[in-house]
Amino acid sequence: MSKKYTITTPIYYVNSVPHIGTALTTLAADVTSRYQKIRGRDVFFLTGTDENGLKVKEAAEKAGKSPMDFVDEISSKFKEIWPGLYIEFDDFIRTTEPRHREAVQAFFSILQEKGHIYSGSYEGWYDVSSETFFKESDLVDGLSPDGNEVRWVKEDNYFFRMSAFQEPLLAHIEANPNFILPESRKNEVLSFIKQGLRDVCISRANPGWGIPVPGDDSQVVYVWFDALINYVAATGWPNPGWESRWPAEVQWMGKDILTRFHATLWPAMLMGVELPLPEALVGHAWLMSGTEKISKSKGNVVAPLDVATSLATRAGCTPEVAIDAVRYYMASVMPMDTDATYTHDEFDRLYNTDLANDLGNALNRSLAMSHKFVDGVIPGGVVETDAAQAIDDAKAKFDKAMVTFRVDHAADAALSVVRFLNKYIDTRAPWALAKNSDPALHAVLRSMLLCLRTAEGLIRPIMPKTADAIAAQLGLPSLTIWDAIGSEESLPAGVKVSLPQPIFPRLDLTKKQEPKKMDTPKPQPAPTPAPAPEVPTEITIDDFAKVKLKVGRVLEAEPLEGSDKLMKLQVVIGEEKRQIVAGIRKNYTAEDLIGRQVIVCVNLKPAKLRGTESQGMLLAATDTDGGAILLQPDREAPEGTGVR
RNA sequence: GGCGGCGUAGCUCAGUUGGUUAGAGCGAACGGUUCAUACCCGUUAGGUCACCUGUUCAAAUCAGGUCGCCGCUACCA
């Protein structure tokens, strides 16, 4: 059996719906899939839903449903949404399916047999929301780095000996430059792994939901470990025949789950069971939803289908074309190295310039001229060399972009032939040729139509419905074979083209022109009240007043367990009592501190240090050796008095 | 703190291996055209290629340093 070209997206958690950020991943995979199909590959495009986490169980309970009913409902919703964006997956796997459970248990057992799993006890913080374990030091303000709640768990668990795979992983990444893309992510992964991998806990106490550890029903497989196995489960593994679908040629995902999971845990797991590693892991960046008024809470999500509906209403295009336009937008901006920002204006602009003005209008004017000058029949003859060159260049650029999965560059390549066409029309001026009965007219019109035929083929992976519409207006069947794109044969002479029908009605952007407050260019104060960086510039008295300092008295002091520098203090500041953690153990003992007056910054954002909350900061000078020299009022000051 | 990256026209960015007048798209101004969805085409903007110092016959492109921004990572208060 010949090997299929396998493309995967992550499986999505069933507790959210796709928004323009997460749809990005699936779209990228779909564009890759459609391109490879046109190139003649037998594609296996896999997506699905992740349904086993503790989070799912809790969400179900909150919704007053049984977990199974809950995931059935939401998973099917997911499955229905993707086709609405013309996502054509070949398989949709759910982690509650028997095939997945079997694969996970087989995977676990093999790792156990090979000695990569041992039992131990785990104690630490667990973020249910992202189903991730964190070290004490990972926490920020008592929350996960992502700002989620964490809970302390202490259990006897199974551990995966990931540490053993550090060197093989590094070697593989170094030896395969395209294993992790883009390159900036690869560097991050390398430095992450070089810092040292530790063994990971891969099971949890069985909450009555999840995949039981083989031979130990008291435990379920840790959801991330479980989830990753979907990729091979869907290929049929461990049953015969999986080799035709694994390894994946490309696994698409967002950058957030690349480093720890897909580029570290996942390949280590595969090495453990001795399965081949995927060819490429691509972690794109995010598309942030931003409006002019930035709302700090990430509440304003943009749903791709809503954008499409809005466009269809405002521009008057068909719903199909509107969805294609959204696909084109997402493909065009496909952020890789850094995050991009979505704005309605930017979307509208791209629609008008690239799709309405360039592509749509080029088709429109070319067809109009065909009817005007050659009775609407595709002329024969030879395509002019510069047009042929432009066509070849665009194809080559598209191919080159897709080798490294640069969907954004591919979109640009597809449009490049259209941009050429508009210039070409202007240069060759068919209307002038017609007027003078110049024999070059036929070749020029043919060249124009072939450019459009090429654009149809190149844009098809990104805008399938639009491509069909272009083909229809050219009076030709859809062009779905890569080698035929741009060929003379793809444009049979004598075929009657249809009358032009605008595919992308232009948006009138003038009426909703927002009043630009150019005359009052007030410097927007940064909405983030972040701790002001210590710039050595002058500050005003107002700046200084922001720092609230008060006199406090140390009531209790004890070394903070698990730390070698930190001291945990209870400080009375006037009426209130605060817990402060300070890195002063090097120079002070608890006895030195108790009863002593100190200067405290009382409006510093609280922080967790070694898991203990610190609600302020002691002022101290820095000694030459880096130690602390505490500030103290010259004589006993009134309790809780301000300092300035 | 460590590692990595970035800082190029008003805006968004290309410029992997150093070499003639530094590019594209968008926006703006001006001009042209009429086949077309008031579209398209061309020209222009005098860009200190963040800054400094080096290497070189020659640097946006290499080395060192400075400033600013970002990512990853870290018992940093």
XYZ file of C-alpha atoms (C1' of nucleotides) in Angstrom:
721
model
C 0.000 0.000 0.000
C 1.457 3.338 -0.941
C 1.977 5.935 1.693
C -0.637 8.621 1.943
C 0.225 12.242 2.597
C -0.926 12.703 6.182
C -1.881 16.080 7.573
C -3.142 16.642 11.093
C -4.556 19.414 13.197
C -4.617 19.169 16.948
C -7.785 17.662 18.293
C -9.803 20.412 19.854
C -11.180 20.535 23.316
C -14.920 20.172 23.263
C -15.524 23.049 25.586
C -15.069 25.831 23.065
C -16.154 26.719 19.571
C -13.754 27.612 16.784
C -12.929 31.290 16.554
C -10.785 33.010 13.986
C -7.684 32.123 15.961
C -8.201 28.393 16.253
C -9.761 28.133 12.816
C -6.403 29.304 11.564
C -4.801 25.969 12.289
C -7.493 23.976 10.610
C -7.541 26.261 7.603
C -3.782 25.958 7.210
C -4.149 22.200 7.256
C -6.997 22.348 4.768
C -5.040 24.525 2.363
C -2.130 22.118 2.653
C -4.472 19.231 2.011
C -6.131 20.750 -1.034
C -2.775 21.714 -2.474
C -1.380 18.223 -2.026
C -4.490 16.698 -3.559
C -4.087 18.903 -6.607
C -0.475 17.831 -6.731
C -1.796 14.316 -7.013
C -1.040 13.054 -3.530
C -3.383 10.688 -1.797
C -4.090 12.803 1.248
C -5.182 11.749 4.700
C -6.337 14.867 6.516
C -7.152 14.269 10.147
C -8.829 16.400 12.768
C -11.019 15.632 15.751
C -12.001 16.391 19.282
C -10.332 15.832 22.614
C -12.893 14.659 25.124
C -11.180 12.992 28.008
C -9.891 15.684 30.315
C -10.971 16.352 33.830
C -12.000 19.729 32.501
C -14.533 18.083 30.234
C -16.042 16.160 33.093
C -16.371 19.287 35.174
C -17.825 21.276 32.302
C -20.379 18.540 31.765
C -21.338 18.561 35.416
C -21.740 22.275 35.313
C -24.031 21.895 32.332
C -25.991 19.288 34.239
C -25.256 16.543 31.737
C -23.504 13.249 31.707
C -20.019 13.556 30.261
C -20.878 11.343 27.324
C -23.984 13.318 26.393
C -22.025 16.477 26.786
C -19.153 15.480 24.496
C -21.485 13.931 21.948
C -23.306 17.172 21.649
C -20.314 19.432 21.364
C -18.209 17.145 19.243
C -20.933 16.938 16.654
C -21.196 20.684 16.706
C -17.499 20.872 15.928
C -17.791 18.344 13.194
C -20.545 20.376 11.598
C -18.793 23.698 11.819
C -15.736 22.810 9.779
C -17.533 22.033 6.525
C -19.093 25.455 6.861
C -15.623 26.838 6.240
C -15.103 24.324 3.443
C -12.721 22.317 5.547
C -12.547 18.893 3.956
C -11.103 16.446 6.446
C -10.815 12.751 5.675
C -11.204 11.522 9.202
C -12.535 12.941 12.418
C -11.341 11.172 15.504
C -12.854 11.434 18.954
C -10.825 10.371 21.936
C -13.867 8.639 23.368
C -13.985 6.234 20.437
C -12.969 2.618 20.982
C -10.232 2.814 18.347
C -8.612 5.605 20.277
C -8.958 3.938 23.674
C -7.409 0.784 22.322
C -4.509 2.617 20.771
C -3.830 4.565 23.947
C -3.824 1.448 26.066
C -1.611 -0.380 23.592
C 0.740 2.582 23.489
C 0.900 2.676 27.262
C 1.520 -1.045 27.527
C 4.327 -1.006 25.005
C 6.065 1.820 26.819
C 5.679 -0.147 30.015
C 7.138 -3.287 28.462
C 10.053 -1.346 27.160
C 10.724 0.060 30.601
C 9.903 3.667 29.806
C 7.232 3.903 32.453
C 7.666 3.657 36.211
C 5.446 4.433 39.136
C 6.082 7.142 41.637
C 4.230 9.774 43.500
C 3.430 13.156 42.196
C 2.838 16.226 44.206
C 2.362 19.580 42.578
C 0.116 22.048 40.902
C -2.324 21.110 38.210
C -4.132 23.479 35.896
C -7.400 21.816 34.993
C -8.197 24.406 32.375
C -5.195 23.560 30.229
C -4.655 20.115 31.786
C -1.066 20.942 32.491
C 1.230 20.244 35.404
C 3.222 23.138 36.754
C 6.110 23.509 39.067
C 5.850 25.882 41.952
C 8.107 28.273 40.151
C 5.941 28.279 37.063
C 3.117 29.965 38.874
C 2.391 33.628 38.520
C 0.383 35.272 41.251
C -0.820 31.882 42.343
C -2.187 31.137 38.882
C -0.859 29.243 35.936
C 1.275 31.220 33.470
C -1.879 31.522 31.378
C -3.796 32.948 34.295
C -5.847 29.866 35.080
C -6.612 28.486 38.491
C -4.429 25.684 39.718
C -5.021 23.067 42.338
C -2.638 21.063 44.446
C -2.649 17.395 43.686
C -0.850 14.592 45.423
C -1.174 11.155 43.963
C 0.625 7.960 43.197
C 1.065 7.960 39.454
C 2.840 6.533 36.488
C 5.738 8.432 35.052
C 7.156 8.486 31.553
C 10.923 8.485 31.387
C 11.132 11.486 29.108
C 14.538 12.435 30.436
C 15.974 9.455 28.612
C 15.024 10.977 25.281
C 16.714 14.315 25.658
C 19.749 13.506 23.563
C 17.934 11.542 20.841
C 15.465 14.412 20.522
C 18.182 17.007 20.177
C 19.947 14.865 17.629
C 16.800 14.418 15.592
C 15.961 18.109 15.584
C 19.478 19.061 14.586
C 19.549 16.469 11.840
C 16.182 17.465 10.374
C 16.090 21.209 9.785
C 12.461 21.137 8.706
C 11.243 19.050 11.607
C 10.145 22.097 13.555
C 8.922 25.141 11.690
C 9.216 28.047 11.582
C 12.862 28.242 12.519
C 12.273 30.656 15.370
C 10.180 27.986 17.068
C 12.843 25.395 16.490
C 15.321 27.520 18.384
C 12.905 27.817 21.259
C 12.389 24.105 21.368
C 16.117 23.455 21.299
C 16.793 25.754 24.196
C 13.875 24.280 26.094
C 15.167 20.756 25.686
C 18.753 21.712 26.394
C 17.717 22.979 29.775
C 17.004 19.426 30.685
C 13.932 17.294 30.392
C 12.367 15.746 33.421
C 10.190 12.702 33.575
C 6.523 13.452 33.270
C 3.560 12.219 35.174
C 1.262 10.488 32.701
C -1.662 9.372 34.776
C -4.209 10.777 37.143
C -6.466 9.319 39.796
C -9.483 7.966 37.965
C -12.306 10.485 38.264
C -14.682 8.194 36.420
C -13.939 9.748 33.052
C -11.016 9.042 30.775
C -9.012 6.082 29.583
C -7.993 3.692 32.362
C -4.372 2.713 32.636
C -4.048 -0.886 31.432
C -4.173 -3.142 34.441
C -4.857 -0.361 36.915
C -8.365 1.010 36.913
C -7.577 3.378 39.728
C -5.776 5.575 37.236
C -6.604 7.201 33.922
C -4.073 8.206 31.309
C -3.079 11.849 31.560
C -5.104 13.708 29.003
C -2.220 15.180 27.046
C -0.548 11.822 26.778
C -3.868 10.404 25.720
C -4.625 13.160 23.234
C -1.384 12.993 21.304
C -1.915 9.333 20.590
C -4.939 10.249 18.461
C -2.583 10.903 15.599
C -1.540 7.292 15.361
C -4.851 5.892 16.566
C -6.533 7.366 13.510
C -4.058 5.628 11.217
C -5.275 2.316 12.530
C -2.287 1.655 14.739
C -1.563 -0.796 16.349
C -3.545 -2.808 13.834
C -1.946 -3.657 10.487
C -2.149 -1.089 7.745
C -1.219 1.968 9.732
C 2.011 2.291 7.801
C 0.094 3.745 4.877
C -0.875 6.726 7.016
C 1.908 7.214 9.509
C 4.181 9.110 9.860
C 2.429 12.372 9.162
C 4.031 14.619 6.579
C 2.911 17.654 8.532
C 1.277 18.338 11.852
C -0.161 21.824 12.142
C -0.777 23.564 15.451
C -0.660 26.856 17.283
C 2.639 27.857 18.842
C 1.320 27.395 22.373
C 1.226 23.638 22.196
C 4.350 23.154 20.130
C 7.241 23.287 22.548
C 6.132 21.254 25.531
C 3.824 18.819 23.873
C 4.279 18.291 20.152
C 7.990 18.953 19.882
C 9.048 17.278 23.111
C 6.614 14.888 24.730
C 5.162 13.591 21.482
C 8.387 12.676 19.666
C 9.732 11.182 22.889
C 6.630 9.028 23.150
C 7.030 7.901 19.554
C 10.677 7.083 20.114
C 9.629 5.123 23.161
C 7.312 2.842 21.213
C 9.662 2.924 18.231
C 7.284 4.541 15.807
C 8.588 6.931 13.154
C 8.457 10.653 13.903
C 6.365 13.074 11.840
C 8.166 14.853 9.033
C 7.262 18.349 10.109
C 5.687 20.111 13.048
C 4.473 23.567 12.191
C 3.540 25.974 14.941
C 1.942 29.133 13.671
C 1.511 32.251 15.762
C -1.776 33.775 16.783
C -4.228 36.039 15.152
C -5.325 38.356 17.897
C -8.711 39.926 17.706
C -8.208 43.586 18.154
C -10.391 46.570 17.728
C -9.460 50.159 18.251
C -10.576 49.944 21.822
C -8.490 47.246 23.285
C -10.392 45.285 25.849
C -7.957 43.586 28.102
C -10.151 40.617 28.706
C -9.948 38.260 25.804
C -13.689 38.424 25.463
C -13.876 39.725 21.938
C -13.466 36.659 19.847
C -14.114 36.840 16.148
C -16.048 33.995 14.620
C -15.071 33.360 11.005
C -18.609 32.597 9.983
C -19.831 35.869 11.442
C -17.226 37.755 9.474
C -18.380 35.981 6.341
C -22.028 36.707 7.012
C -21.288 40.345 7.603
C -19.293 40.554 4.405
C -22.005 38.893 2.358
C -24.510 41.392 3.688
C -22.393 44.462 3.190
C -20.796 43.614 -0.134
C -23.633 41.629 -1.634
C -21.482 38.678 -2.583
C -22.679 35.102 -2.255
C -22.226 33.339 1.093
C -19.827 30.917 -0.598
C -17.623 33.703 -1.836
C -17.773 35.411 1.555
C -16.438 32.283 3.213
C -13.717 32.048 0.610
C -12.839 35.644 1.360
C -12.437 34.792 5.022
C -10.269 31.847 4.057
C -8.193 34.116 1.848
C -7.787 36.594 4.671
C -6.671 33.942 7.120
C -4.308 32.376 4.620
C -2.831 35.743 3.680
C -2.037 36.807 7.203
C -1.148 33.334 8.497
C 1.163 34.556 11.232
C 4.269 32.468 11.728
C 7.001 34.210 13.686
C 4.962 36.856 15.428
C 1.328 37.351 16.225
C -0.884 39.337 13.895
C -3.921 41.398 14.734
C -7.314 41.042 13.167
C -9.288 44.180 12.479
C -12.439 44.592 10.464
C -10.826 47.401 8.511
C -7.884 45.266 7.551
C -10.209 42.508 6.451
C -12.285 44.893 4.353
C -9.200 46.405 2.827
C -7.838 43.043 1.770
C -11.196 42.064 0.329
C -11.442 45.189 -1.746
C -7.885 45.444 -2.983
C -6.878 41.855 -3.580
C -10.186 40.222 -4.341
C -12.498 42.879 -5.767
C -10.060 45.238 -7.450
C -7.332 42.863 -8.538
C -8.744 39.389 -9.004
C -12.427 40.117 -9.596
C -11.876 43.072 -11.817
C -9.199 41.321 -13.844
C -11.634 38.534 -14.610
C -14.384 40.980 -15.347
C -12.462 43.139 -17.770
C -10.876 40.173 -19.515
C -14.221 38.536 -20.161
C -15.721 41.817 -21.272
C -12.948 42.276 -23.791
C -13.286 38.730 -25.006
C -16.895 39.411 -25.831
C -16.227 42.795 -27.297
C -13.304 41.864 -29.492
C -13.488 38.140 -30.268
C -17.160 37.241 -29.791
C -16.547 35.681 -26.420
C -14.608 32.761 -27.797
C -11.264 31.672 -26.402
C -8.796 32.385 -29.186
C -6.046 30.021 -30.277
C -2.470 30.994 -30.850
C 0.576 31.128 -28.698
C 0.738 32.759 -25.317
C 3.150 35.648 -25.231
C 6.452 34.963 -23.544
C 6.219 37.457 -20.712
C 2.819 36.074 -19.764
C 4.127 32.524 -19.913
C 7.031 33.593 -17.752
C 4.762 35.220 -15.177
C 2.684 32.061 -15.032
C 5.717 29.863 -14.479
C 7.050 32.202 -11.829
C 3.796 32.215 -9.902
C 3.599 28.444 -9.919
C 7.187 28.105 -8.812
C 6.664 30.623 -6.035
C 3.595 28.779 -4.855
C 5.448 25.469 -4.744
C 8.389 26.942 -2.956
C 6.147 28.481 -0.328
C 4.369 25.218 0.362
C 7.583 23.282 0.908
C 7.990 25.150 4.172
C 4.242 25.484 4.714
C 4.184 29.228 4.192
C 0.530 29.541 3.334
C 0.826 33.315 3.426
C 3.507 33.293 0.743
C 1.450 30.872 -1.306
C -1.524 33.240 -1.219
C 0.740 36.004 -2.428
C 2.070 33.811 -5.211
C -1.465 33.086 -6.395
C -2.251 36.784 -6.544
C 1.015 37.613 -8.284
C -0.227 36.280 -11.584
C -3.263 38.537 -11.272
C -1.122 41.555 -10.541
C 0.915 40.730 -13.609
C -2.243 40.398 -15.647
C -3.478 43.873 -14.814
C -0.160 45.381 -15.825
C -0.061 43.239 -18.922
C -3.497 44.363 -20.064
C -2.480 47.948 -19.663
C 0.752 47.444 -21.538
C -0.714 45.531 -24.456
C -3.952 47.561 -24.582
C -6.151 45.081 -26.464
C -8.648 47.843 -27.264
C -5.958 49.596 -29.251
C -5.042 46.352 -31.005
C -8.672 45.800 -31.892
C -9.015 49.272 -33.244
C -6.009 48.774 -35.509
C -6.968 45.218 -36.419
C -3.606 44.153 -35.078
C -3.079 40.380 -35.476
C -1.499 40.262 -31.991
C -4.943 40.711 -30.471
C -5.689 36.999 -30.310
C -2.433 36.086 -28.646
C -2.907 38.856 -26.132
C -6.423 37.810 -25.221
C -5.340 34.225 -24.992
C -2.491 35.215 -22.713
C -4.922 37.107 -20.519
C -7.306 34.201 -20.234
C -4.498 31.796 -19.467
C -3.386 34.042 -16.632
C -6.895 33.789 -15.232
C -6.965 30.074 -15.746
C -3.715 29.890 -13.803
C -5.047 32.103 -11.042
C -8.002 29.776 -10.775
C -5.736 26.799 -10.248
C -3.397 28.493 -7.809
C -6.123 30.031 -5.690
C -8.120 26.816 -5.497
C -6.505 25.411 -2.340
C -7.348 28.657 -0.580
C -10.640 29.635 -2.233
C -12.239 26.510 -3.696
C -15.631 28.027 -4.455
C -14.122 31.089 -6.047
C -11.919 28.919 -8.193
C -14.996 27.045 -9.371
C -16.736 30.332 -10.126
C -13.803 31.525 -12.210
C -13.718 28.265 -14.133
C -17.456 28.514 -14.756
C -17.156 32.012 -16.148
C -14.338 30.860 -18.387
C -16.734 28.213 -19.631
C -14.356 25.460 -18.557
C -14.355 22.581 -16.094
C -12.516 23.166 -12.843
C -8.767 22.770 -13.093
C -7.623 20.344 -10.447
C -4.384 18.915 -11.764
C -1.253 20.759 -10.865
C 0.699 20.032 -14.021
C -2.183 21.278 -16.129
C -2.191 24.662 -14.417
C -0.781 27.241 -16.790
C -0.603 24.807 -19.699
C -1.912 25.579 -23.169
C -4.116 22.485 -22.942
C -5.931 23.900 -19.947
C -7.359 26.590 -22.192
C -8.932 24.946 -25.217
C -9.518 27.378 -28.066
C -13.014 27.817 -29.371
C -14.757 27.597 -26.035
C -17.292 30.290 -25.368
C -16.723 32.237 -22.182
C -19.641 33.551 -20.209
C -20.556 37.176 -19.809
C -18.755 38.761 -16.866
C -20.550 38.501 -13.556
C -18.741 40.212 -10.705
C -17.742 37.633 -8.102
C -16.546 40.111 -5.513
C -18.773 43.187 -5.403
C -16.740 46.053 -4.116
C -17.292 47.256 -0.568
C -18.040 50.925 -0.251
C -15.643 51.897 2.482
C -16.128 55.631 2.203
C -19.417 55.905 4.023
C -18.298 54.236 7.203
C -15.164 56.352 7.288
C -14.487 56.892 10.923
C -13.692 60.441 11.934
C -9.996 60.421 12.293
C -8.936 62.442 15.247
C -5.766 63.548 13.592
C -5.833 67.002 15.132
C -5.592 65.749 18.668
C -2.862 63.193 18.617
C -2.970 62.353 22.257
C -0.388 59.843 23.238
C -2.408 56.784 24.106
C -1.453 55.835 27.617
C -0.455 52.234 27.670
C -3.468 50.322 28.927
C -1.220 47.965 30.788
C -0.420 49.248 34.241
C 2.659 47.120 34.071
C 5.375 47.709 36.597
C 7.129 50.707 35.144
C 10.467 49.669 33.776
C 13.306 51.350 35.559
C 14.217 53.867 32.973
C 16.879 56.235 34.148
C 14.874 59.177 32.899
C 13.304 61.788 35.096
C 9.869 61.168 36.526
C 7.338 63.625 37.814
C 6.128 63.931 41.358
C 2.930 62.278 40.174
C 4.828 59.261 38.976
C 6.540 59.009 42.290
C 3.247 59.323 44.139
C 2.064 56.142 42.495
C 4.390 54.175 44.697
C 2.717 53.821 48.077
C 5.235 53.330 50.834
C 4.363 52.801 54.461
C 6.041 52.011 57.729
C 5.361 48.516 58.943
C 6.570 46.249 61.721
C 7.651 42.665 61.387
C 5.486 40.461 63.560
C 6.681 37.060 62.529
C 9.493 35.781 60.371
C 10.428 32.316 59.208
C 12.533 30.886 56.430
C 10.400 29.857 53.480
C 10.510 26.145 53.021
C 12.053 24.943 49.812
C 13.935 28.139 49.229
C 17.421 29.163 50.198
C 17.043 32.901 49.940
C 13.479 33.688 50.851
C 12.080 34.701 54.207
C 8.362 34.671 54.920
C 7.262 37.639 57.018
C 4.051 38.757 58.636
C 4.128 42.528 58.708
C 1.715 44.852 60.494
C 1.094 48.062 58.623
C -1.184 50.214 60.734
C -4.477 48.394 60.858
C -3.690 45.663 58.389
C -1.436 42.697 58.412
C 0.324 41.427 55.343
C 2.384 38.459 54.361
C 5.531 39.423 52.561
C 8.166 37.161 51.086
C 11.592 38.755 50.846
C 14.900 37.502 49.541
C 16.898 38.606 52.556
C 17.846 35.379 54.255
C 21.455 35.788 53.348
C 21.809 38.775 55.647
C 19.057 38.452 58.243
C 17.787 35.752 60.539
C 14.251 35.560 61.810
C 15.424 36.890 65.150
C 16.981 39.933 63.505
C 13.710 40.799 61.919
C 10.957 40.240 64.433
C 9.823 43.457 66.012
C 11.774 45.607 63.646
C 10.273 48.476 61.660
C 10.543 48.288 57.903
C 9.514 50.302 54.878
C 6.982 48.494 52.729
C 5.727 49.165 49.263
C 2.039 48.435 49.770
C 0.618 48.792 46.275
C 2.919 46.390 44.519
C 0.979 43.761 42.668
C 0.918 40.616 44.800
C 3.043 37.749 43.557
C 3.597 34.118 44.406
C 7.102 33.202 45.349
C 7.719 29.520 45.757
C 3.986 29.154 45.982
C 3.585 31.603 48.788
C 1.849 34.870 48.244
C 3.784 38.034 48.835
C 1.624 41.097 49.311
C 4.238 43.780 49.134
C 7.938 44.457 49.108
C 10.471 45.558 51.695
C 12.779 48.378 50.737
C 16.431 47.580 51.003
C 19.723 48.778 49.663
C 21.844 46.368 47.714
C 25.127 45.462 49.295
C 28.277 45.106 47.240
C 27.959 41.346 47.425
C 24.369 41.553 46.273
C 22.970 41.071 49.762
C 20.215 43.199 51.218
C 20.529 46.093 53.674
C 17.075 46.860 55.021
C 15.848 50.410 55.286
C 14.561 51.429 58.684
C 13.157 54.725 60.000
C 15.768 56.792 61.798
C 13.642 56.563 64.948
C 10.395 54.774 65.772
C 7.785 56.057 63.361
C 4.011 55.970 63.893
C 2.603 52.600 62.829
C 1.391 52.538 59.275
C 2.416 56.060 58.430
C 3.122 56.931 54.838
C 6.595 57.441 53.474
C 7.603 59.907 50.815
C 19.115 36.623 35.030
C 20.025 33.065 30.758
C 19.120 31.783 25.550
C 17.078 33.342 20.839
C 15.080 36.878 17.533
C 13.857 41.617 15.839
C 14.549 47.108 14.935
C 14.585 48.635 6.566
C 9.877 54.217 2.971
C 3.581 57.136 6.688
C 1.743 51.723 7.645
C 2.650 46.040 7.038
C 6.844 43.862 5.746
C 10.795 41.175 1.544
C 15.781 41.541 1.371
C 19.183 32.912 3.394
C 25.397 32.791 1.346
C 28.569 40.952 1.979
C 29.210 43.942 -4.371
C 26.234 48.257 -9.681
C 21.179 53.878 -8.550
C 17.998 49.205 -1.164
C 12.569 46.441 -2.931
C 6.926 44.771 -2.664
C 1.950 45.579 -0.913
C -1.230 49.250 1.421
C -2.017 54.512 2.203
C -0.983 59.693 0.034
C 0.009 63.151 -4.027
C 0.257 63.861 -9.161
C -0.328 62.031 -14.019
C -2.187 58.373 -17.720
C -5.852 55.029 -19.659
C -10.945 53.454 -20.817
C -11.575 46.922 -21.764
C -13.427 46.864 -16.528
C -16.552 46.426 -10.177
C -14.934 55.163 -9.676
C -11.441 49.958 -11.505
C -6.427 49.522 -13.590
C -1.425 51.431 -15.009
C 2.697 54.854 -14.216
C 5.479 58.474 -11.467
C 6.726 60.690 -6.782
C 7.935 60.549 -1.755
C 14.800 63.097 -1.432
C 14.208 55.921 3.460
C 20.918 58.403 8.650
C 18.624 50.229 6.205
C 17.919 51.798 15.371
C 22.858 53.906 17.190
C 28.403 53.526 17.786
C 33.019 51.187 16.596
C 35.485 47.769 13.744
C 36.762 43.801 9.546
C 36.912 44.526 4.123
C 38.680 47.133 -2.157
C 33.238 46.830 -0.775
C 28.182 45.970 4.573
C 21.314 46.750 5.506
C 23.904 42.011 4.881
C 30.066 39.950 8.991
C 32.330 41.077 14.377
C 32.071 43.862 19.082
C 29.313 47.374 21.929
C 24.826 50.682 23.093
C 19.532 51.627 23.102
C 14.527 49.854 22.205
C 10.933 45.842 21.300
C 9.467 40.653 21.384
C 9.613 35.274 22.257
C 11.183 31.135 25.162
C 13.144 29.984 29.848
C 14.609 30.665 35.041
C 13.416 29.720 43.329
C 13.930 37.652 40.554
C 11.546 40.976 44.370
